[in-house]
PDB file of C-alpha atoms in Angstrom:
ATOM      1  CA  MET A   1     -21.278  22.491  -2.394  1.00 39.00           C
ATOM      2  CA  GLY A   2     -17.940  20.484  -3.549  1.00 42.00           C
ATOM      3  CA  THR A   3     -18.575  18.174  -6.338  1.00 42.00           C
ATOM      4  CA  VAL A   4     -17.423  14.284  -6.309  1.00 41.00           C
ATOM      5  CA  THR A   5     -14.424  14.227  -9.008  1.00 43.00           C
ATOM      6  CA  GLY A   6     -13.615  10.994 -10.797  1.00 43.00           C
ATOM      7  CA  GLY A   7     -10.798   9.781  -8.380  1.00 43.00           C
ATOM      8  CA  GLU A   8     -13.108  10.018  -5.900  1.00 45.00           C
ATOM      9  CA  GLU A   9     -15.611   7.608  -7.345  1.00 48.00           C
ATOM     10  CA  ARG A  10     -13.207   5.582  -8.764  1.00 44.00           C
ATOM     11  CA  GLY A  11     -11.610   5.388  -4.915  1.00 65.00           C
ATOM     12  CA  THR A  12     -15.322   4.478  -3.687  1.00 76.00           C
ATOM     13  CA  THR A  13     -15.358   1.992  -6.146  1.00 77.00           C
ATOM     14  CA  GLU A  14     -12.323   0.046  -5.122  1.00 78.00           C
ATOM     15  CA  ARG A  15     -13.366   0.645  -1.638  1.00 85.00           C
ATOM     16  CA  VAL A  16     -16.190  -1.131  -2.246  1.00 85.00           C
ATOM     17  CA  LEU A  17     -15.302  -3.834  -4.095  1.00 79.00           C
ATOM     18  CA  THR A  18     -12.825  -4.497  -1.742  1.00 85.00           C
ATOM     19  CA  LEU A  19     -15.343  -4.480   1.112  1.00 88.00           C
ATOM     20  CA  LEU A  20     -17.322  -7.426  -0.503  1.00 84.00           C
ATOM     21  CA  GLY A  21     -14.414  -9.667  -0.902  1.00 80.00           C
ATOM     22  CA  LEU A  22     -13.496  -9.382   2.464  1.00 85.00           C
ATOM     23  CA  LEU A  23     -17.097 -10.152   3.571  1.00 85.00           C
ATOM     24  CA  GLN A  24     -16.594 -13.560   1.026  1.00 77.00           C
ATOM     25  CA  GLN A  25     -13.506 -14.478   2.492  1.00 75.00           C
ATOM     26  CA  ARG A  26     -14.900 -14.410   6.552  1.00 79.00           C
ATOM     27  CA  GLN A  27     -18.381 -15.742   8.158  1.00 78.00           C
ATOM     28  CA  VAL A  28     -18.558 -12.481  10.385  1.00 84.00           C
ATOM     29  CA  TRP A  29     -16.989  -9.398   9.919  1.00 89.00           C
ATOM     30  CA  THR A  30     -17.093  -6.758  12.957  1.00 89.00           C
ATOM     31  CA  GLY A  31     -17.723  -2.838  12.014  1.00 89.00           C
ATOM     32  CA  PRO A  32     -14.192  -2.231  13.497  1.00 90.00           C
ATOM     33  CA  GLU A  33     -12.428  -4.674  12.066  1.00 90.00           C
ATOM     34  CA  LEU A  34     -13.653  -3.769   8.239  1.00 93.00           C
ATOM     35  CA  ALA A  35     -12.771   0.144   9.647  1.00 91.00           C
ATOM     36  CA  GLU A  36      -9.481  -1.177  10.567  1.00 91.00           C
ATOM     37  CA  ARG A  37      -8.737  -3.110   7.177  1.00 91.00           C
ATOM     38  CA  LEU A  38     -10.486  -0.955   4.729  1.00 91.00           C
ATOM     39  CA  GLY A  39      -8.313   2.272   6.586  1.00 91.00           C
ATOM     40  CA  VAL A  40     -11.710   4.344   6.647  1.00 91.00           C
ATOM     41  CA  THR A  41     -14.204   5.234   9.784  1.00 92.00           C
ATOM     42  CA  PRO A  42     -16.690   2.526  10.931  1.00 90.00           C
ATOM     43  CA  ARG A  43     -19.508   5.439   9.211  1.00 91.00           C
ATOM     44  CA  THR A  44     -17.554   5.092   6.110  1.00 92.00           C
ATOM     45  CA  VAL A  45     -17.923   1.650   6.555  1.00 92.00           C
ATOM     46  CA  ARG A  46     -21.996   1.742   7.453  1.00 92.00           C
ATOM     47  CA  ARG A  47     -22.138   3.731   3.830  1.00 92.00           C
ATOM     48  CA  ASP A  48     -20.689   1.367   1.946  1.00 92.00           C
ATOM     49  CA  VAL A  49     -22.762  -1.774   3.242  1.00 92.00           C
ATOM     50  CA  GLU A  50     -26.056   0.688   1.939  1.00 91.00           C
ATOM     51  CA  ARG A  51     -24.054   1.021  -1.546  1.00 88.00           C
ATOM     52  CA  LEU A  52     -23.832  -3.141  -1.861  1.00 86.00           C
ATOM     53  CA  ARG A  53     -27.213  -3.311  -0.635  1.00 85.00           C
ATOM     54  CA  ALA A  54     -28.179  -1.292  -3.307  1.00 83.00           C
ATOM     55  CA  LEU A  55     -26.568  -2.969  -5.656  1.00 76.00           C
ATOM     56  CA  GLY A  56     -28.268  -6.213  -4.287  1.00 75.00           C
ATOM     57  CA  TYR A  57     -25.784  -7.626  -1.845  1.00 82.00           C
ATOM     58  CA  PRO A  58     -27.938  -9.065   0.887  1.00 84.00           C
ATOM     59  CA  VAL A  59     -25.555  -7.252   3.818  1.00 88.00           C
ATOM     60  CA  HIS A  60     -26.840  -8.858   7.081  1.00 89.00           C
ATOM     61  CA  ALA A  61     -26.158  -6.591  10.561  1.00 88.00           C
ATOM     62  CA  SER A  62     -26.611  -7.991  13.851  1.00 84.00           C
ATOM     63  CA  GLN A  63     -25.496  -6.556  17.499  1.00 79.00           C
ATOM     64  CA  GLY A  64     -24.089  -8.250  20.197  1.00 71.00           C
ATOM     65  CA  ILE A  65     -21.582 -10.537  21.233  1.00 69.00           C
ATOM     66  CA  GLY A  66     -19.959 -12.665  18.147  1.00 64.00           C
ATOM     67  CA  GLY A  67     -22.483 -10.036  15.711  1.00 72.00           C
ATOM     68  CA  GLY A  68     -21.383  -7.603  12.818  1.00 86.00           C
ATOM     69  CA  TYR A  69     -21.704  -7.995   9.451  1.00 90.00           C
ATOM     70  CA  GLN A  70     -22.207 -11.331   7.473  1.00 87.00           C
ATOM     71  CA  LEU A  71     -22.873 -11.436   3.340  1.00 84.00           C
ATOM     72  CA  GLY A  72     -26.197 -14.037   3.020  1.00 79.00           C
ATOM     73  CA  ALA A  73     -27.876 -15.686   0.027  1.00 67.00           C
ATOM     74  CA  GLY A  74     -29.361 -13.371  -2.367  1.00 58.00           C
ATOM     75  CA  GLN A  75     -32.119 -13.554  -4.551  1.00 47.00           C
ATOM     76  CA  ASP A  76     -30.088 -13.129  -7.553  1.00 46.00           C
ATOM     77  CA  LEU A  77     -26.438 -12.746  -8.463  1.00 45.00           C
ATOM     78  CA  PRO A  78     -25.733  -9.064  -9.181  1.00 50.00           C
ATOM     79  CA  PRO A  79     -23.626  -7.567 -10.847  1.00 51.00           C
ATOM     80  CA  LEU A  80     -22.618 -10.968 -12.000  1.00 51.00           C
ATOM     81  CA  LEU A  81     -25.433 -11.018 -14.749  1.00 48.00           C
ATOM     82  CA  LEU A  82     -26.051 -15.004 -14.490  1.00 60.00           C
ATOM     83  CA  ASP A  83     -29.530 -16.313 -14.606  1.00 63.00           C
ATOM     84  CA  ASP A  84     -30.331 -19.576 -12.944  1.00 65.00           C
ATOM     85  CA  GLU A  85     -29.159 -22.079 -15.474  1.00 65.00           C
ATOM     86  CA  GLU A  86     -26.101 -20.183 -16.185  1.00 66.00           C
ATOM     87  CA  ALA A  87     -25.081 -20.169 -12.374  1.00 67.00           C
ATOM     88  CA  ILE A  88     -26.191 -23.737 -11.917  1.00 63.00           C
ATOM     89  CA  ALA A  89     -23.872 -24.544 -15.196  1.00 62.00           C
ATOM     90  CA  THR A  90     -21.177 -22.285 -13.428  1.00 69.00           C
ATOM     91  CA  THR A  91     -21.202 -23.876  -9.991  1.00 68.00           C
ATOM     92  CA  VAL A  92     -21.289 -27.491 -11.160  1.00 58.00           C
ATOM     93  CA  SER A  93     -18.223 -27.152 -13.871  1.00 63.00           C
ATOM     94  CA  LEU A  94     -16.289 -25.673 -11.137  1.00 67.00           C
ATOM     95  CA  LEU A  95     -17.336 -28.182  -8.635  1.00 63.00           C
ATOM     96  CA  ALA A  96     -16.013 -30.762 -11.046  1.00 58.00           C
ATOM     97  CA  ALA A  97     -12.893 -29.015 -11.167  1.00 63.00           C
ATOM     98  CA  ALA A  98     -11.997 -28.526  -7.570  1.00 62.00           C
ATOM     99  CA  GLY A  99     -12.965 -32.672  -7.158  1.00 58.00           C
ATOM    100  CA  GLY A 100     -10.024 -33.699  -9.894  1.00 55.00           C
ATOM    101  CA  ALA A 101     -11.857 -33.431 -12.844  1.00 47.00           C
ATOM    102  CA  GLY A 102      -9.679 -30.357 -14.226  1.00 46.00           C
ATOM    103  CA  GLY A 103      -8.322 -32.549 -17.126  1.00 43.00           C
ATOM    104  CA  GLY A 104      -4.894 -31.867 -15.907  1.00 44.00           C
ATOM    105  CA  VAL A 105      -4.606 -28.287 -16.459  1.00 43.00           C
ATOM    106  CA  ALA A 106      -1.888 -27.124 -13.593  1.00 45.00           C
ATOM    107  CA  GLY A 107      -3.826 -24.855 -11.148  1.00 53.00           C
ATOM    108  CA  ALA A 108      -7.214 -25.660 -12.172  1.00 56.00           C
ATOM    109  CA  GLY A 109      -8.246 -27.166  -9.391  1.00 62.00           C
ATOM    110  CA  ASP A 110      -7.381 -25.082  -6.770  1.00 65.00           C
ATOM    111  CA  ALA A 111      -8.338 -21.693  -8.720  1.00 67.00           C
ATOM    112  CA  ALA A 112     -11.819 -23.455  -9.013  1.00 68.00           C
ATOM    113  CA  LEU A 113     -12.242 -23.957  -5.219  1.00 66.00           C
ATOM    114  CA  ARG A 114     -10.945 -20.425  -4.861  1.00 68.00           C
ATOM    115  CA  ALA A 115     -13.904 -19.696  -6.948  1.00 70.00           C
ATOM    116  CA  LEU A 116     -16.343 -21.351  -5.787  1.00 68.00           C
ATOM    117  CA  THR A 117     -16.262 -19.730  -1.973  1.00 66.00           C
ATOM    118  CA  LYS A 118     -16.516 -16.542  -3.588  1.00 67.00           C
ATOM    119  CA  LEU A 119     -19.720 -17.691  -5.708  1.00 70.00           C
ATOM    120  CA  ASP A 120     -20.653 -19.555  -2.551  1.00 67.00           C
ATOM    121  CA  ARG A 121     -21.797 -16.429  -0.761  1.00 64.00           C
ATOM    122  CA  VAL A 122     -24.151 -15.054  -3.331  1.00 65.00           C
ATOM    123  CA  LEU A 123     -25.564 -18.334  -4.537  1.00 69.00           C
ATOM    124  CA  PRO A 124     -29.550 -18.395  -3.477  1.00 69.00           C
ATOM    125  CA  THR A 125     -30.244 -21.806  -1.456  1.00 67.00           C
ATOM    126  CA  ARG A 126     -32.858 -22.905  -3.867  1.00 66.00           C
ATOM    127  CA  LEU A 127     -29.920 -23.039  -6.662  1.00 67.00           C
ATOM    128  CA  GLN A 128     -27.551 -24.496  -3.883  1.00 66.00           C
ATOM    129  CA  ARG A 129     -30.052 -27.823  -3.849  1.00 63.00           C
ATOM    130  CA  GLU A 130     -30.094 -28.341  -7.170  1.00 62.00           C
ATOM    131  CA  VAL A 131     -26.187 -28.107  -7.622  1.00 60.00           C
ATOM    132  CA  ARG A 132     -25.720 -30.626  -4.998  1.00 58.00           C
ATOM    133  CA  ALA A 133     -28.062 -33.040  -7.220  1.00 53.00           C
ATOM    134  CA  LEU A 134     -26.310 -32.419 -10.356  1.00 50.00           C
ATOM    135  CA  SER A 135     -22.695 -32.342  -8.951  1.00 51.00           C
ATOM    136  CA  GLY A 136     -23.030 -36.102  -8.392  1.00 46.00           C
ATOM    137  CA  SER A 137     -23.547 -36.872 -11.870  1.00 42.00           C
ATOM    138  CA  VAL A 138     -20.037 -35.408 -13.333  1.00 44.00           C
ATOM    139  CA  ALA A 139     -17.310 -37.344 -13.603  1.00 42.00           C
ATOM    140  CA  SER A 140     -13.711 -37.595 -15.305  1.00 41.00           C
ATOM    141  CA  PHE A 141     -11.738 -40.038 -16.671  1.00 39.00           C
ATOM    142  CA  SER A 142      -8.651 -37.835 -16.724  1.00 40.00           C
ATOM    143  CA  GLY A 143      -5.871 -38.994 -14.599  1.00 44.00           C
ATOM    144  CA  GLY A 144      -3.772 -36.790 -12.649  1.00 52.00           C
ATOM    145  CA  ARG A 145      -5.044 -35.424  -9.322  1.00 58.00           C
ATOM    146  CA  THR A 146      -6.868 -38.358  -6.930  1.00 70.00           C
ATOM    147  CA  PRO A 147     -10.994 -37.067  -7.634  1.00 71.00           C
ATOM    148  CA  VAL A 148     -12.365 -35.628  -3.888  1.00 75.00           C
ATOM    149  CA  ASP A 149     -15.774 -35.432  -3.129  1.00 76.00           C
ATOM    150  CA  PRO A 150     -16.318 -31.598  -3.857  1.00 73.00           C
ATOM    151  CA  GLU A 151     -18.911 -31.375  -1.358  1.00 76.00           C
ATOM    152  CA  ARG A 152     -16.300 -32.237   1.033  1.00 83.00           C
ATOM    153  CA  LEU A 153     -13.471 -29.795  -0.472  1.00 79.00           C
ATOM    154  CA  MET A 154     -16.848 -27.085  -0.208  1.00 77.00           C
ATOM    155  CA  THR A 155     -16.949 -28.116   3.619  1.00 83.00           C
ATOM    156  CA  LEU A 156     -13.447 -27.511   4.252  1.00 85.00           C
ATOM    157  CA  ALA A 157     -13.088 -24.487   2.225  1.00 80.00           C
ATOM    158  CA  ARG A 158     -16.049 -22.639   3.893  1.00 80.00           C
ATOM    159  CA  ALA A 159     -14.139 -23.625   7.428  1.00 86.00           C
ATOM    160  CA  CYS A 160     -10.752 -21.393   6.353  1.00 85.00           C
ATOM    161  CA  ARG A 161     -13.009 -18.851   5.173  1.00 80.00           C
ATOM    162  CA  ASP A 162     -15.367 -18.474   8.142  1.00 83.00           C
ATOM    163  CA  GLU A 163     -12.230 -19.548  10.282  1.00 88.00           C
ATOM    164  CA  VAL A 164     -14.773 -22.284  12.521  1.00 91.00           C
ATOM    165  CA  GLU A 165     -13.418 -26.059  13.899  1.00 94.00           C
ATOM    166  CA  ALA A 166     -13.758 -28.508  11.752  1.00 96.00           C
ATOM    167  CA  GLY A 167     -13.795 -32.354  12.438  1.00 96.00           C
ATOM    168  CA  PHE A 168     -13.363 -35.380  10.632  1.00 96.00           C
ATOM    169  CA  ASP A 169     -12.323 -39.604  10.908  1.00 95.00           C
ATOM    170  CA  TYR A 170      -9.312 -39.902   9.500  1.00 94.00           C
ATOM    171  CA  PRO A 171      -7.098 -43.752   9.558  1.00 90.00           C
ATOM    172  CA  ALA A 172      -4.775 -44.039  12.755  1.00 83.00           C
ATOM    173  CA  GLY A 173      -1.178 -45.613  12.513  1.00 68.00           C
ATOM    174  CA  ARG A 174       0.418 -46.915   9.242  1.00 62.00           C
ATOM    175  CA  SER A 175      -2.455 -49.256   8.240  1.00 60.00           C
ATOM    176  CA  GLY A 176      -5.100 -47.145   8.277  1.00 63.00           C
ATOM    177  CA  SER A 177      -7.688 -49.657   9.219  1.00 73.00           C
ATOM    178  CA  GLU A 178      -8.376 -47.983  12.617  1.00 86.00           C
ATOM    179  CA  LEU A 179     -10.097 -44.510  11.752  1.00 90.00           C
ATOM    180  CA  ARG A 180     -10.057 -41.642  14.782  1.00 92.00           C
ATOM    181  CA  ARG A 181     -12.049 -38.403  14.838  1.00 94.00           C
ATOM    182  CA  ARG A 182      -9.599 -35.725  14.905  1.00 95.00           C
ATOM    183  CA  ARG A 183     -10.620 -31.974  15.939  1.00 95.00           C
ATOM    184  CA  VAL A 184      -9.067 -29.014  13.791  1.00 96.00           C
ATOM    185  CA  GLU A 185      -8.398 -25.394  13.040  1.00 95.00           C
ATOM    186  CA  PRO A 186      -8.103 -25.486   9.071  1.00 93.00           C
ATOM    187  CA  TYR A 187      -6.169 -22.776   7.904  1.00 91.00           C
ATOM    188  CA  ARG A 188      -5.647 -24.056   4.042  1.00 87.00           C
ATOM    189  CA  LEU A 189      -6.522 -26.086   1.447  1.00 83.00           C
ATOM    190  CA  VAL A 190      -3.202 -26.971  -0.614  1.00 82.00           C
ATOM    191  CA  ALA A 191      -3.046 -28.553  -4.172  1.00 76.00           C
ATOM    192  CA  SER A 192       0.026 -30.719  -5.045  1.00 74.00           C
ATOM    193  CA  ASP A 193      -0.175 -32.174  -8.580  1.00 65.00           C
ATOM    194  CA  ARG A 194      -1.367 -35.211  -7.611  1.00 72.00           C
ATOM    195  CA  ARG A 195      -3.685 -34.728  -4.079  1.00 78.00           C
ATOM    196  CA  TRP A 196      -5.778 -32.180  -1.998  1.00 83.00           C
ATOM    197  CA  TYR A 197      -4.126 -31.464   1.261  1.00 87.00           C
ATOM    198  CA  LEU A 198      -5.424 -29.593   4.514  1.00 90.00           C
ATOM    199  CA  LEU A 199      -2.985 -27.518   6.646  1.00 91.00           C
ATOM    200  CA  ALA A 200      -5.281 -27.356   9.876  1.00 94.00           C
ATOM    201  CA  TYR A 201      -4.012 -27.007  13.876  1.00 96.00           C
ATOM    202  CA  ASP A 202      -4.795 -29.761  15.642  1.00 95.00           C
ATOM    203  CA  LEU A 203      -6.614 -29.346  19.052  1.00 94.00           C
ATOM    204  CA  ASP A 204      -6.144 -32.694  20.464  1.00 91.00           C
ATOM    205  CA  ARG A 205      -2.479 -33.372  19.263  1.00 91.00           C
ATOM    206  CA  ASP A 206      -1.929 -29.433  20.072  1.00 93.00           C
ATOM    207  CA  ASP A 207       0.646 -29.250  16.995  1.00 93.00           C
ATOM    208  CA  TRP A 208       0.644 -28.286  13.024  1.00 94.00           C
ATOM    209  CA  ARG A 209      -0.655 -31.156  10.829  1.00 92.00           C
ATOM    210  CA  SER A 210      -1.457 -31.999   7.509  1.00 91.00           C
ATOM    211  CA  PHE A 211      -4.185 -34.516   6.243  1.00 93.00           C
ATOM    212  CA  ARG A 212      -4.952 -35.884   2.984  1.00 89.00           C
ATOM    213  CA  VAL A 213      -8.712 -34.916   2.107  1.00 88.00           C
ATOM    214  CA  ASP A 214      -9.376 -37.944   0.057  1.00 89.00           C
ATOM    215  CA  ARG A 215      -8.629 -40.319   3.157  1.00 91.00           C
ATOM    216  CA  MET A 216     -11.001 -37.925   5.127  1.00 93.00           C
ATOM    217  CA  THR A 217     -15.094 -39.407   5.930  1.00 93.00           C
ATOM    218  CA  GLY A 218     -17.343 -37.213   7.816  1.00 94.00           C
ATOM    219  CA  VAL A 219     -16.351 -33.690   7.694  1.00 94.00           C
ATOM    220  CA  THR A 220     -18.458 -31.120   9.481  1.00 94.00           C
ATOM    221  CA  ALA A 221     -17.629 -28.008  10.118  1.00 91.00           C
ATOM    222  CA  ARG A 222     -19.083 -25.795  13.636  1.00 87.00           C
ATOM    223  CA  THR A 223     -20.372 -23.060  14.111  1.00 83.00           C
ATOM    224  CA  TRP A 224     -17.369 -22.063  16.571  1.00 86.00           C
ATOM    225  CA  ARG A 225     -15.020 -19.951  15.641  1.00 88.00           C
ATOM    226  CA  PHE A 226     -11.681 -19.429  16.634  1.00 90.00           C
ATOM    227  CA  ARG A 227      -9.204 -16.855  16.870  1.00 89.00           C
ATOM    228  CA  PRO A 228      -6.134 -17.528  13.964  1.00 89.00           C
ATOM    229  CA  ARG A 229      -2.284 -18.496  15.406  1.00 92.00           C
ATOM    230  CA  GLU A 230       0.404 -18.030  13.787  1.00 92.00           C
ATOM    231  CA  ALA A 231       0.480 -20.784  11.232  1.00 89.00           C
ATOM    232  CA  PRO A 232       3.504 -21.981   8.628  1.00 89.00           C
ATOM    233  CA  ASP A 233       3.661 -21.294   5.153  1.00 86.00           C
ATOM    234  CA  ALA A 234       0.805 -23.865   3.998  1.00 86.00           C
ATOM    235  CA  ALA A 235       2.476 -24.647   0.602  1.00 82.00           C
ATOM    236  CA  THR A 236       5.962 -25.256   2.173  1.00 83.00           C
ATOM    237  CA  PHE A 237       4.757 -27.534   5.385  1.00 87.00           C
ATOM    238  CA  VAL A 238       2.497 -30.160   3.281  1.00 85.00           C
ATOM    239  CA  GLN A 239       5.388 -29.990   0.707  1.00 83.00           C
ATOM    240  CA  GLU A 240       7.963 -31.157   3.339  1.00 81.00           C
ATOM    241  CA  SER A 241       4.934 -33.230   5.328  1.00 83.00           C
ATOM    242  CA  VAL A 242       4.765 -35.522   2.057  1.00 79.00           C
ATOM    243  CA  ALA A 243       8.099 -35.365   0.872  1.00 77.00           C
ATOM    244  CA  SER A 244      10.062 -36.383   4.214  1.00 72.00           C
ATOM    245  CA  ARG A 245       7.986 -35.991   7.522  1.00 72.00           C
ATOM    246  CA  VAL A 246       5.255 -38.898   6.940  1.00 70.00           C
ATOM    247  CA  TYR A 247       8.258 -41.195   6.293  1.00 78.00           C
ATOM    248  CA  PRO A 248      10.459 -43.471   8.939  1.00 77.00           C
ATOM    249  CA  ARG A 249      13.902 -42.172   7.374  1.00 83.00           C
ATOM    250  CA  GLN A 250      15.019 -38.799   5.837  1.00 83.00           C
ATOM    251  CA  ALA A 251      17.967 -37.538   4.349  1.00 87.00           C
ATOM    252  CA  ARG A 252      19.685 -34.502   3.516  1.00 89.00           C
ATOM    253  CA  PHE A 253      21.965 -34.502   0.276  1.00 92.00           C
ATOM    254  CA  LEU A 254      24.053 -31.108  -1.149  1.00 93.00           C
ATOM    255  CA  VAL A 255      23.933 -31.736  -5.028  1.00 94.00           C
ATOM    256  CA  HIS A 256      26.199 -29.607  -7.546  1.00 94.00           C
ATOM    257  CA  ALA A 257      23.558 -28.325  -9.696  1.00 93.00           C
ATOM    258  CA  PRO A 258      21.279 -25.913 -10.084  1.00 94.00           C
ATOM    259  CA  ALA A 259      17.796 -25.816  -7.866  1.00 91.00           C
ATOM    260  CA  ALA A 260      15.387 -25.271 -11.096  1.00 91.00           C
ATOM    261  CA  THR A 261      17.454 -28.316 -13.087  1.00 93.00           C
ATOM    262  CA  VAL A 262      16.610 -30.641  -9.966  1.00 92.00           C
ATOM    263  CA  ARG A 263      13.488 -29.463  -9.532  1.00 87.00           C
ATOM    264  CA  ALA A 264      12.330 -30.326 -13.188  1.00 87.00           C
ATOM    265  CA  GLN A 265      13.864 -33.985 -12.409  1.00 88.00           C
ATOM    266  CA  VAL A 266      12.138 -34.933  -9.663  1.00 85.00           C
ATOM    267  CA  SER A 267       8.288 -34.955  -8.292  1.00 80.00           C
ATOM    268  CA  ALA A 268       7.373 -32.266  -5.522  1.00 78.00           C
ATOM    269  CA  SER A 269       5.983 -35.315  -3.750  1.00 76.00           C
ATOM    270  CA  ALA A 270       9.332 -37.133  -3.456  1.00 81.00           C
ATOM    271  CA  ALA A 271      11.122 -34.194  -2.606  1.00 84.00           C
ATOM    272  CA  VAL A 272      12.192 -30.850  -1.292  1.00 86.00           C
ATOM    273  CA  VAL A 273      14.607 -28.867  -3.131  1.00 89.00           C
ATOM    274  CA  ARG A 274      16.207 -25.613  -2.341  1.00 89.00           C
ATOM    275  CA  PRO A 275      18.468 -23.278  -3.643  1.00 91.00           C
ATOM    276  CA  ARG A 276      22.258 -23.074  -1.833  1.00 92.00           C
ATOM    277  CA  ASP A 277      23.729 -20.799  -4.687  1.00 91.00           C
ATOM    278  CA  ASP A 278      23.772 -20.654  -8.447  1.00 92.00           C
ATOM    279  CA  ASP A 279      25.500 -23.934  -8.490  1.00 93.00           C
ATOM    280  CA  ARG A 280      24.162 -26.324  -5.717  1.00 94.00           C
ATOM    281  CA  CYS A 281      20.821 -27.080  -4.251  1.00 94.00           C
ATOM    282  CA  GLU A 282      20.082 -28.958  -1.015  1.00 92.00           C
ATOM    283  CA  VAL A 283      17.698 -31.924  -1.240  1.00 92.00           C
ATOM    284  CA  LEU A 284      15.285 -32.874   1.364  1.00 89.00           C
ATOM    285  CA  SER A 285      13.751 -36.784   0.807  1.00 86.00           C
ATOM    286  CA  GLY A 286      12.397 -39.743   2.778  1.00 83.00           C
ATOM    287  CA  ALA A 287      11.088 -43.418   2.490  1.00 81.00           C
ATOM    288  CA  ALA A 288      10.578 -46.420   4.808  1.00 80.00           C
ATOM    289  CA  ASP A 289      14.283 -47.514   3.652  1.00 83.00           C
ATOM    290  CA  LEU A 290      17.174 -45.088   3.047  1.00 82.00           C
ATOM    291  CA  ASP A 291      18.571 -46.584  -0.099  1.00 85.00           C
ATOM    292  CA  ASP A 292      15.554 -46.192  -1.566  1.00 85.00           C
ATOM    293  CA  VAL A 293      16.207 -41.873  -1.028  1.00 84.00           C
ATOM    294  CA  LEU A 294      19.966 -42.822  -1.882  1.00 87.00           C
ATOM    295  CA  MET A 295      18.945 -44.292  -5.302  1.00 87.00           C
ATOM    296  CA  ARG A 296      16.393 -41.208  -6.080  1.00 86.00           C
ATOM    297  CA  VAL A 297      19.693 -38.662  -5.502  1.00 90.00           C
ATOM    298  CA  LEU A 298      21.912 -41.297  -7.222  1.00 88.00           C
ATOM    299  CA  LEU A 299      20.161 -41.288 -10.730  1.00 88.00           C
ATOM    300  CA  LEU A 300      19.332 -37.395 -10.782  1.00 90.00           C
ATOM    301  CA  GLY A 301      23.166 -37.845 -12.521  1.00 90.00           C
ATOM    302  CA  HIS A 302      24.946 -35.174 -10.336  1.00 93.00           C
ATOM    303  CA  GLU A 303      27.793 -35.114  -7.993  1.00 92.00           C
ATOM    304  CA  PHE A 304      26.175 -34.731  -4.651  1.00 92.00           C
ATOM    305  CA  GLU A 305      27.329 -34.867  -0.699  1.00 90.00           C
ATOM    306  CA  VAL A 306      25.265 -36.678   2.093  1.00 90.00           C
ATOM    307  CA  LEU A 307      24.463 -34.226   4.386  1.00 90.00           C
ATOM    308  CA  ASP A 308      22.512 -35.891   6.898  1.00 88.00           C
ATOM    309  CA  PRO A 309      22.351 -38.578   8.476  1.00 89.00           C
ATOM    310  CA  PRO A 310      26.207 -39.549   8.645  1.00 85.00           C
ATOM    311  CA  GLU A 311      25.658 -43.158   8.121  1.00 85.00           C
ATOM    312  CA  LEU A 312      24.402 -42.589   4.764  1.00 86.00           C
ATOM    313  CA  ALA A 313      27.820 -41.493   3.696  1.00 84.00           C
ATOM    314  CA  SER A 314      29.032 -44.996   5.050  1.00 83.00           C
ATOM    315  CA  ARG A 315      26.237 -46.471   3.291  1.00 85.00           C
ATOM    316  CA  CYS A 316      27.413 -44.486   0.088  1.00 86.00           C
ATOM    317  CA  ARG A 317      30.681 -45.823   0.131  1.00 85.00           C
ATOM    318  CA  VAL A 318      29.891 -49.834   0.607  1.00 84.00           C
ATOM    319  CA  LEU A 319      27.317 -49.334  -2.255  1.00 83.00           C
ATOM    320  CA  ALA A 320      30.401 -48.208  -4.291  1.00 82.00           C
ATOM    321  CA  GLN A 321      32.697 -50.482  -3.780  1.00 84.00           C
ATOM    322  CA  ARG A 322      29.820 -53.260  -4.548  1.00 84.00           C
ATOM    323  CA  LEU A 323      29.437 -51.748  -8.033  1.00 79.00           C
ATOM    324  CA  LEU A 324      32.985 -51.704  -8.779  1.00 81.00           C
ATOM    325  CA  ALA A 325      32.922 -55.130  -7.884  1.00 82.00           C
ATOM    326  CA  ALA A 326      30.551 -55.938 -10.269  1.00 78.00           C
ATOM    327  CA  GLY A 327      31.956 -54.487 -13.280  1.00 71.00           C
ATOM    328  CA  PRO A 328      34.209 -55.802 -15.896  1.00 72.00           C
ATOM    329  CA  GLY A 329      37.758 -57.028 -14.068  1.00 60.00           C
TER     330      GLY A 329
END
């Protein structure tokens, strides 16, 4: 009879932890899908599922169309070793941080949301009710990111994780006075220095869109799963939308300064900065009036060239002559 080496034991442990991570990421996985992701046979997947069950994780299995392995809410939190009070305190703290009460710590909100989506899988139903009740008493007086209802964030985070359609009411047009129902395939939540955004495929407009989470109402997640599309990079898409596409006028400049220098001077929500080489970068920004964009770049204090639109270069000359005329003779 062969013996199991320490290396093989470590390999099994790492694989089981990877399996647990996959089950936390999505609502249902088929056996063949898990086998492919783990690089093992379906029989090994079944054995690893039994190992998780032995640790106390409630892994459910169902047959037929739409069936597969699913991680349910457990009676306890093995092997986190949290009692009920500790689990509630941890979750409420994460809800507060994800909703905007993170005290301005960089990355605190999105890290809290990632942790919440994992804890949500194993938090018992009886504790979930207590968490929802207690989270309503959490507030923050700190500045920074616009506060967002944590339950709204969690609903969207679950929908992204489980790859199910979501719906919400969202302001239509620039006035924002009319609300329209939007049906989307949610892909990623993106945190900026000021707000939370959702990258999603808009089913009614048949295109990618970014949405401000604080402007959503009536957020719901459906049970209808979608097949993931090839998505753009979430952070890049949202930043370009916020800094440029959302405005009626856009402009591009070639700035004679390193990209790192310019990024330190301008907010990520005001402009997209792309490096050209070690000493130059491209700046993309938008506004209702191009004069506002022009002043923004001028005040950076670097030499620059207008790349687009062509009429903005003419506007530069007009303003330059006006400035020269305002000086002493």
